[in-house]
XYZ file of N, CA, C and O in Angstrom:
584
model
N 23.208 6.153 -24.403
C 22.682 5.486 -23.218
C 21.817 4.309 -23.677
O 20.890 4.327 -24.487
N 22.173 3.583 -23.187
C 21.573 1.664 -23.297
C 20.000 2.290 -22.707
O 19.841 3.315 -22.044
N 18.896 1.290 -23.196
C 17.707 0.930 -22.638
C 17.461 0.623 -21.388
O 16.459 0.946 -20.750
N 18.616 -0.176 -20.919
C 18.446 -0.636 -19.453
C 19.199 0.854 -18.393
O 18.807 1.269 -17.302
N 19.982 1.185 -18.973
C 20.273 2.764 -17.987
C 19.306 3.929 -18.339
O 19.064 4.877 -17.591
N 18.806 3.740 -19.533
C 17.282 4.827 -19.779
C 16.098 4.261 -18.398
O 15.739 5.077 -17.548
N 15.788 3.331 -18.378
C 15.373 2.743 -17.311
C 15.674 2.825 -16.171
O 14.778 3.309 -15.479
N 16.631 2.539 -15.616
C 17.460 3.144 -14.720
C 17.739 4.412 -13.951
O 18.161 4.711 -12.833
N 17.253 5.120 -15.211
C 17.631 6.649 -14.806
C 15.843 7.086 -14.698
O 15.513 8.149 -14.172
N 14.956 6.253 -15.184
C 14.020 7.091 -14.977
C 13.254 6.780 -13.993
O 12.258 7.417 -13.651
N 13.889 5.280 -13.227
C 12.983 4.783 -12.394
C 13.535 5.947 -10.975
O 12.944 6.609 -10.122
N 14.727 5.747 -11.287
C 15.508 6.858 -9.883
C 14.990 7.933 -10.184
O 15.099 8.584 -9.145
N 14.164 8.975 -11.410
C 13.731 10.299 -10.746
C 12.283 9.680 -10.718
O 11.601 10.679 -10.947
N 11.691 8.967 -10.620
C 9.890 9.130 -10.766
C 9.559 9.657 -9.268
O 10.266 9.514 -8.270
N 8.538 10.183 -9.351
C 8.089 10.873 -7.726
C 7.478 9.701 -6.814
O 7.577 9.736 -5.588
N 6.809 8.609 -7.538
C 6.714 7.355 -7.328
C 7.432 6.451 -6.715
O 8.514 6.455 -7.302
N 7.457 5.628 -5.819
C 8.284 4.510 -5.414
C 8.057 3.364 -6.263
O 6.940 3.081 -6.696
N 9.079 2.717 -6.502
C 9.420 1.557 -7.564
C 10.416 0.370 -6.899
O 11.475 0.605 -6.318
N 9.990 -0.587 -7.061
C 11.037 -1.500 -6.610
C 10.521 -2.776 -7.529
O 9.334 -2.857 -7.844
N 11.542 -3.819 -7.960
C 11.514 -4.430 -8.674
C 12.295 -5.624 -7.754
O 13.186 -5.257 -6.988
N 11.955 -7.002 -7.845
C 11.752 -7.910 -7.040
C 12.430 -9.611 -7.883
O 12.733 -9.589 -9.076
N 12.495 -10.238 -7.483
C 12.640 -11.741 -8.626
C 11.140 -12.279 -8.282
O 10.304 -11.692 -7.594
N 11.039 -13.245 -8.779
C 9.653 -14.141 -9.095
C 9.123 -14.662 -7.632
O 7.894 -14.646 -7.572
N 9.784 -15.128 -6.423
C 9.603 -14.732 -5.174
C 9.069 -13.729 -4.139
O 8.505 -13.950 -3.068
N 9.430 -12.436 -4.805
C 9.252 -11.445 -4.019
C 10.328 -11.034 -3.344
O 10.026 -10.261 -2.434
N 11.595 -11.282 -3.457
C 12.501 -10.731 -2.721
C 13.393 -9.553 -3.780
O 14.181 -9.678 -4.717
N 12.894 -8.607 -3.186
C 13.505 -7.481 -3.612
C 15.024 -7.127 -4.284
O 16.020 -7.321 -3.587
N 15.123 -6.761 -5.246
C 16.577 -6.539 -5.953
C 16.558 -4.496 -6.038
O 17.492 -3.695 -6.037
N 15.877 -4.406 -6.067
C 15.571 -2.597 -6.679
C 15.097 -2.009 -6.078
O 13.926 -2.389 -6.037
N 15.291 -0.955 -5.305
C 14.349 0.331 -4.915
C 15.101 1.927 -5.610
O 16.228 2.407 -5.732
N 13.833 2.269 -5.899
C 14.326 3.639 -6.138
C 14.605 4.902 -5.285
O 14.357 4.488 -4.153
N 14.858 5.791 -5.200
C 15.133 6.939 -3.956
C 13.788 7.199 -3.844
O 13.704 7.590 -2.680
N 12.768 7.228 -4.277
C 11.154 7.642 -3.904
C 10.928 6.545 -3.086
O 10.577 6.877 -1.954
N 11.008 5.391 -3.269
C 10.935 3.999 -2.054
C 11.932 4.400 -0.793
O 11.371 4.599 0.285
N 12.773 4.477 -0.828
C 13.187 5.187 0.142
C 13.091 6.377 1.120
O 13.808 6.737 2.053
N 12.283 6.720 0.737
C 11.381 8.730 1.250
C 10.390 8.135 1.853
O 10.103 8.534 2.981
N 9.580 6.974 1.219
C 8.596 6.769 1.884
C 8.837 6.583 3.390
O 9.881 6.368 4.005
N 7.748 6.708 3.745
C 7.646 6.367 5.717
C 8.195 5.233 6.166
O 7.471 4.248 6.306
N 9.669 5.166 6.493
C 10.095 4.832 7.799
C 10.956 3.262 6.618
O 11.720 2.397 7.047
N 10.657 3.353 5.757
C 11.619 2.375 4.864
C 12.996 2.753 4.777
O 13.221 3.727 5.495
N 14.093 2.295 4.098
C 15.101 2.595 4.009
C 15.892 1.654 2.903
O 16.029 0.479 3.245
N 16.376 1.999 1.740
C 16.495 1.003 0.866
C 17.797 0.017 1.092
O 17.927 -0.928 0.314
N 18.567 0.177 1.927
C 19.525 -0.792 2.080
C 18.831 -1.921 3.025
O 19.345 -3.031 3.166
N 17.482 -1.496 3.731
C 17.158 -2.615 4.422
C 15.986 -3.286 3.734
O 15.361 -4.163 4.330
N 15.675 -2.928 2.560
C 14.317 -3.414 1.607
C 14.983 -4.243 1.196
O 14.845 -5.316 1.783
N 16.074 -4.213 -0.034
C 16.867 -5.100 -0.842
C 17.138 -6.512 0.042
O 17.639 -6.621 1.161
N 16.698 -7.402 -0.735
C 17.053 -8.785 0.173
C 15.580 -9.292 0.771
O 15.238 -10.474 0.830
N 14.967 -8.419 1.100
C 13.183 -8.586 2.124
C 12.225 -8.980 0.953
O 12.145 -8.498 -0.177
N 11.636 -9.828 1.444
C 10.136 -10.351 0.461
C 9.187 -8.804 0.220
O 9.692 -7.841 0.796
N 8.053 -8.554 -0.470
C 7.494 -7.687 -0.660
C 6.157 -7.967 0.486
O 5.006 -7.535 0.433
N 6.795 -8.835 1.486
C 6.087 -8.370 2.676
C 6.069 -7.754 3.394
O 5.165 -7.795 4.228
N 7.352 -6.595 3.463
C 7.747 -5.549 4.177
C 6.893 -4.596 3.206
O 7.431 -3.507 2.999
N 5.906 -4.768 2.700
C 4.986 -3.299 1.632
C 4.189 -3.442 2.833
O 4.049 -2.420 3.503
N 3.606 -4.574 3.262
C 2.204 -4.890 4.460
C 3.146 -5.851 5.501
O 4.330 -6.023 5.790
N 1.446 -6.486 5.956
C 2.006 -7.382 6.495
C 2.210 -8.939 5.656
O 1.901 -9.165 4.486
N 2.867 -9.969 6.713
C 2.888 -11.297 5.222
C 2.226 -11.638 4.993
O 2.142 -12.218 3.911
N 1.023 -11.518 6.029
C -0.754 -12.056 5.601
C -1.029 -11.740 4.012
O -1.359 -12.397 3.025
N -0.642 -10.073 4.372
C -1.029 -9.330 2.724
C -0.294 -10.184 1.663
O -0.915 -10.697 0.732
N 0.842 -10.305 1.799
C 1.790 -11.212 1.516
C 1.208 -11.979 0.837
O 0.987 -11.828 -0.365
N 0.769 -13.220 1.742
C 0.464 -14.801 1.048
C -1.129 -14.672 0.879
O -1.597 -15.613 0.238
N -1.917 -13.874 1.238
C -3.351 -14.067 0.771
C -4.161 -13.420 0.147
O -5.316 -13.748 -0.127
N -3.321 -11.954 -0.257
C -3.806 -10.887 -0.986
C -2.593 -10.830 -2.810
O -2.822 -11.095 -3.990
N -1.488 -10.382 -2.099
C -0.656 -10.036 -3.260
C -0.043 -10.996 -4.396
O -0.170 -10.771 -5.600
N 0.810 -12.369 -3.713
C 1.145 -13.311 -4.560
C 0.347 -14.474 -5.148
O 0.805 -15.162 -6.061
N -0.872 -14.682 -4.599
C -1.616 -15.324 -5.870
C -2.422 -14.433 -7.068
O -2.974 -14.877 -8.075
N -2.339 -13.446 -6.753
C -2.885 -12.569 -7.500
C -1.697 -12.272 -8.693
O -2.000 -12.270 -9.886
N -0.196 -12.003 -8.175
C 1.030 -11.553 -9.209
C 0.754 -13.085 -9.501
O 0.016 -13.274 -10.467
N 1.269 -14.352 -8.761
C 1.552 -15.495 -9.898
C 0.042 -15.588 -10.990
O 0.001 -15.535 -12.219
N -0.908 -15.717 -10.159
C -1.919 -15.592 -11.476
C -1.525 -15.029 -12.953
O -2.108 -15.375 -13.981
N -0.572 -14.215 -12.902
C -0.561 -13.201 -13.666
C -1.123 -12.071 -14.140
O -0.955 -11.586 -15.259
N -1.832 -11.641 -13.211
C -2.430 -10.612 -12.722
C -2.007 -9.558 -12.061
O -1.438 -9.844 -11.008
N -2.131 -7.765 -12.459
C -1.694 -6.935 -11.659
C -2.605 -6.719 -10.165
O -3.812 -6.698 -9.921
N -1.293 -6.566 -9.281
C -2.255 -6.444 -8.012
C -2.246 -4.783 -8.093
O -1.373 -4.093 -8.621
N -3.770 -4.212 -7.251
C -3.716 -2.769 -7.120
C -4.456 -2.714 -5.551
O -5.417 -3.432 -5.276
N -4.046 -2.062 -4.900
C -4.586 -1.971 -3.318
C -3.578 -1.234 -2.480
O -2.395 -0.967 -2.688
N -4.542 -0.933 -1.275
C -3.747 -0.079 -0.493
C -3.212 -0.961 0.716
O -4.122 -1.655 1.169
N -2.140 -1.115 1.294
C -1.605 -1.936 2.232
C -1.063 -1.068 3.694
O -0.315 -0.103 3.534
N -1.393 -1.385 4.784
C -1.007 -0.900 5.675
C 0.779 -1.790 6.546
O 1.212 -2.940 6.616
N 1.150 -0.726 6.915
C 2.379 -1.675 7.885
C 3.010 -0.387 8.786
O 2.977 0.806 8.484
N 3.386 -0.790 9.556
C 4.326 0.007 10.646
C 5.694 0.369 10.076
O 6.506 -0.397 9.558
N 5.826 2.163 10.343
C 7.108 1.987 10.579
C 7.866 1.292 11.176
O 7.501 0.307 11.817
N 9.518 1.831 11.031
C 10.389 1.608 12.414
C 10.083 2.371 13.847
O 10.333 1.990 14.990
N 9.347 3.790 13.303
C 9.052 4.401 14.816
C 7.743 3.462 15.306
O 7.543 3.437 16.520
N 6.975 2.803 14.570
C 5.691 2.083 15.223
C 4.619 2.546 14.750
O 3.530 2.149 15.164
N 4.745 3.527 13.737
C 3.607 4.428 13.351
C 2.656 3.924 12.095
O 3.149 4.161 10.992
N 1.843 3.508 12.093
C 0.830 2.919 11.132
C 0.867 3.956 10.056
O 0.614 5.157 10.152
N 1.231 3.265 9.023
C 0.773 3.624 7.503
C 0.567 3.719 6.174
O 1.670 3.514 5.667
N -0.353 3.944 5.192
C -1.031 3.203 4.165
C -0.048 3.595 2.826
O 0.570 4.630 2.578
N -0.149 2.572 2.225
C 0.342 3.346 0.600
C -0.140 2.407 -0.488
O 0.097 1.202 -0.399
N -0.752 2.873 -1.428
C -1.324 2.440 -2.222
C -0.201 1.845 -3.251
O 0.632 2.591 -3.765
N -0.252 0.334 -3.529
C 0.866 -0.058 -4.393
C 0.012 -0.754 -6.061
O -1.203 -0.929 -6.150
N 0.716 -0.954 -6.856
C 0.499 -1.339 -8.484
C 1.437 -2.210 -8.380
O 2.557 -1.809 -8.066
N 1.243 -3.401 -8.580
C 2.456 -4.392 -8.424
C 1.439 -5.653 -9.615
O 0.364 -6.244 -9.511
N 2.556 -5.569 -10.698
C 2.674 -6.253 -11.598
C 3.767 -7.184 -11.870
O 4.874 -6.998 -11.364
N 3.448 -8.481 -12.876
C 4.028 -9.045 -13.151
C 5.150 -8.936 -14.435
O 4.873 -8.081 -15.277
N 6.218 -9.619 -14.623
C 7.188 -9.351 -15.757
C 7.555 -10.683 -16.035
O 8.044 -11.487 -15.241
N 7.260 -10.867 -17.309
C 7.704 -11.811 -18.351
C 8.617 -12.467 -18.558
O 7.887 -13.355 -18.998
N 9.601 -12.893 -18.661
C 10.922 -13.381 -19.681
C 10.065 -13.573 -21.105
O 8.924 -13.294 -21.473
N 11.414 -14.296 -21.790
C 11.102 -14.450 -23.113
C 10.267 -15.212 -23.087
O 9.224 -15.035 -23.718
N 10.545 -16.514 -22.180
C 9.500 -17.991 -22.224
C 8.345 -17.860 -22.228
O 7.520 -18.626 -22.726
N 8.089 -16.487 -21.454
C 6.499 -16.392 -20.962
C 6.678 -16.490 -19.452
O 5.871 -15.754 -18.885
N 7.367 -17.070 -18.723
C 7.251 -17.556 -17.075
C 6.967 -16.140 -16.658
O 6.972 -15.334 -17.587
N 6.709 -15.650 -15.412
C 7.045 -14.740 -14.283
C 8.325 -14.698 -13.983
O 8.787 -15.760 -13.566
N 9.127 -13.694 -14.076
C 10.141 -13.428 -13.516
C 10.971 -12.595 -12.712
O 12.047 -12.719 -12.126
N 9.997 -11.579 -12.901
C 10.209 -10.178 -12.154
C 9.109 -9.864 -11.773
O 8.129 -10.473 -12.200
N 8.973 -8.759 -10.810
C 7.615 -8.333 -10.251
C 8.060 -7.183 -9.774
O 8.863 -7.060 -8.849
N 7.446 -6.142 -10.522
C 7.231 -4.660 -10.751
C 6.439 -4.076 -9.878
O 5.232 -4.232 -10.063
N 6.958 -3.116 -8.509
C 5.438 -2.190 -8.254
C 5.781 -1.102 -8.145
O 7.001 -0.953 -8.086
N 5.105 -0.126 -8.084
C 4.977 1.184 -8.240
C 3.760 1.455 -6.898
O 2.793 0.696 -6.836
N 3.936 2.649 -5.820
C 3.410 2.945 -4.965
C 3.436 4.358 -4.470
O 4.236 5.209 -4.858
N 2.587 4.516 -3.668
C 2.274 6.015 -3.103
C 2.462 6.202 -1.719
O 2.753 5.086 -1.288
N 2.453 7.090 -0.699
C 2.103 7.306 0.280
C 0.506 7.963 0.375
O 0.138 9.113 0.135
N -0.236 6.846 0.794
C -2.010 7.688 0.962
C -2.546 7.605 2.299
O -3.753 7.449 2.483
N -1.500 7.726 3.485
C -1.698 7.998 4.708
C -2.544 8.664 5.340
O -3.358 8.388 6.221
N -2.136 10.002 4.542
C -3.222 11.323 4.838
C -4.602 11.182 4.359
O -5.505 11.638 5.059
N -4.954 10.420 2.891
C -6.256 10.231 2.357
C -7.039 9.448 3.375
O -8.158 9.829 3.720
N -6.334 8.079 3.992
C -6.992 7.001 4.649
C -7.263 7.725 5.833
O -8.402 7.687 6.299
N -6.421 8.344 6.350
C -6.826 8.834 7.855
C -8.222 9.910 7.823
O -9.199 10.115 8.544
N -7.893 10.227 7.054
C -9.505 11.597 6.221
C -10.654 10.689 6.211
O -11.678 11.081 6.772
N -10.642 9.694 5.734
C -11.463 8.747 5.547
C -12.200 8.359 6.435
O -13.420 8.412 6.593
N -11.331 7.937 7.049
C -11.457 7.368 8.615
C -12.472 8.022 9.546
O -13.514 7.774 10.154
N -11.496 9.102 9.296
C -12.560 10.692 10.211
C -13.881 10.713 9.829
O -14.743 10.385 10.644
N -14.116 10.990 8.911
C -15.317 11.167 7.536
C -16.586 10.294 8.334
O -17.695 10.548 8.805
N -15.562 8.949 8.148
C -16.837 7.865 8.484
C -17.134 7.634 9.988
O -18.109 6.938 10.272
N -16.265 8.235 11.105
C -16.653 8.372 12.426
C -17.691 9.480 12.326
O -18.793 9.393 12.868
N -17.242 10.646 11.525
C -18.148 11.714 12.104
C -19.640 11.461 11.860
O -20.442 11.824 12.720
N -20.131 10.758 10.547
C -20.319 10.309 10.062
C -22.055 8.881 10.736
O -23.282 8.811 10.673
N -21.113 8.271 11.164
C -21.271 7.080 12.017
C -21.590 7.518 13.680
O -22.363 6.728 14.220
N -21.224 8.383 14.351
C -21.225 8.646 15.672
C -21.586 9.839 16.223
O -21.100 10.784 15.602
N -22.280 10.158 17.186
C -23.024 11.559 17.183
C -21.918 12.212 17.901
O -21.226 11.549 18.673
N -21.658 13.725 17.660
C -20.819 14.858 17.676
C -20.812 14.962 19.287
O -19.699 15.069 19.801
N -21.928 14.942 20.131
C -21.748 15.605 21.202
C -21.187 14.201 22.382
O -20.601 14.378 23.451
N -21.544 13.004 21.839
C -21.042 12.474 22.960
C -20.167 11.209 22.691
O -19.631 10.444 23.492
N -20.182 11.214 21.175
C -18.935 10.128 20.526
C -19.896 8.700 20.685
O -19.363 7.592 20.620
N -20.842 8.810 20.823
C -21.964 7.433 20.890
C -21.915 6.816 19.357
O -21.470 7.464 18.410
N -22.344 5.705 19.265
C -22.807 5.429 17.616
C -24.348 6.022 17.329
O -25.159 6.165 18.245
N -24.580 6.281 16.219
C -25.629 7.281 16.061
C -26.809 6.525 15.218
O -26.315 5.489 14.774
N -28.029 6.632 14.870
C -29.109 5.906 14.368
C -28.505 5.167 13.037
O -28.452 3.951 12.853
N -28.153 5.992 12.334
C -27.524 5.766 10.977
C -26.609 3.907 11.263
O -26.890 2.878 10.650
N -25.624 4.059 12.276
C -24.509 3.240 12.181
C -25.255 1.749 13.009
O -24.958 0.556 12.942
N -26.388 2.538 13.817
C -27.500 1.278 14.668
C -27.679 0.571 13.706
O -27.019 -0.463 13.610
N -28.662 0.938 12.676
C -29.091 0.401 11.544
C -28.565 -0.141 10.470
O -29.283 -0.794 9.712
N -27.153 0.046 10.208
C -26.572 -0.778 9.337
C -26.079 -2.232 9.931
O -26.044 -3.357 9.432
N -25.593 -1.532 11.649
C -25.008 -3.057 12.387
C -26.647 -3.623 12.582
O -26.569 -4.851 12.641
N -27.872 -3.255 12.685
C -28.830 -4.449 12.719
C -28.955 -4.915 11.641
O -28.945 -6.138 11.779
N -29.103 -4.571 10.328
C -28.810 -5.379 9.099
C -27.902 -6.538 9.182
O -27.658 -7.204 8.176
């Protein structure tokens, strides 16, 4: 087995989602874990900018000056399913080389952290807002008068 089907074969079992992209962002690769994720589907990724991870905002003002920099991006991105349903996944999206040195590929690797963010969420309402009547509570007064 060649290097590039060792590759191949290991990107298709990682528990991880993987998709691999050209220097643009338009997708060439997903693995069957990119596909599991929420509400994606890999025959409709292939061809799509890696603005279908978020939205294109995330797109053009978070993710691709950060990959052309040459810099790995790491963050959690929100986007809608197809059912409409909001949700997060934490992506690793790096850059890939050629020989020259240019950017040519762009590598990410991602999670589903839906369940963490929504915990979160909770955490900081309960947190932030008093129990008996859902008001904001002294604590959350005092940070918004700051």
């Amino acid at each position: 087995m060649d290097d590039l089907n060792k590759l191949a074969w290991a990107a298709s079992h990682l528990p991880d989602a993987v998709l691999i992209t050209d220097r643009d962002g338009v997708v060439e690769f997903v693995n069957p874990a990119f596909e599991a994720l929420r509400s994606f589907a890999g025959t409709r990724a292939v061809g799509h900018t890696l603005g279908i991870l978020g939205t294109d905002a995330d797109w053009t003002s978070l993710v691709r000056p950060t990959v052309m920099a040459g810099k790995a991006f790491r963050g959690i991105l929100a986007n809608r399913g197809r059912d409409g349903e909001l949700f997060h996944t934490e992506w690793m999206i790096s850059p890939f080389r050629d020989a020259a040195g240019a950017i040519a590929h762009l590598i990410a690797t991602g999670r589903d952290v839906t369940d963490g963010v929504r915990s979160e969420q909770r955490l900081k309402h309960v947190a932030e807002h008093d129990a008996l009547t859902g008001l904001p509570n002294r604590s959350l007064f005092l940070d918004r008068l700051e």
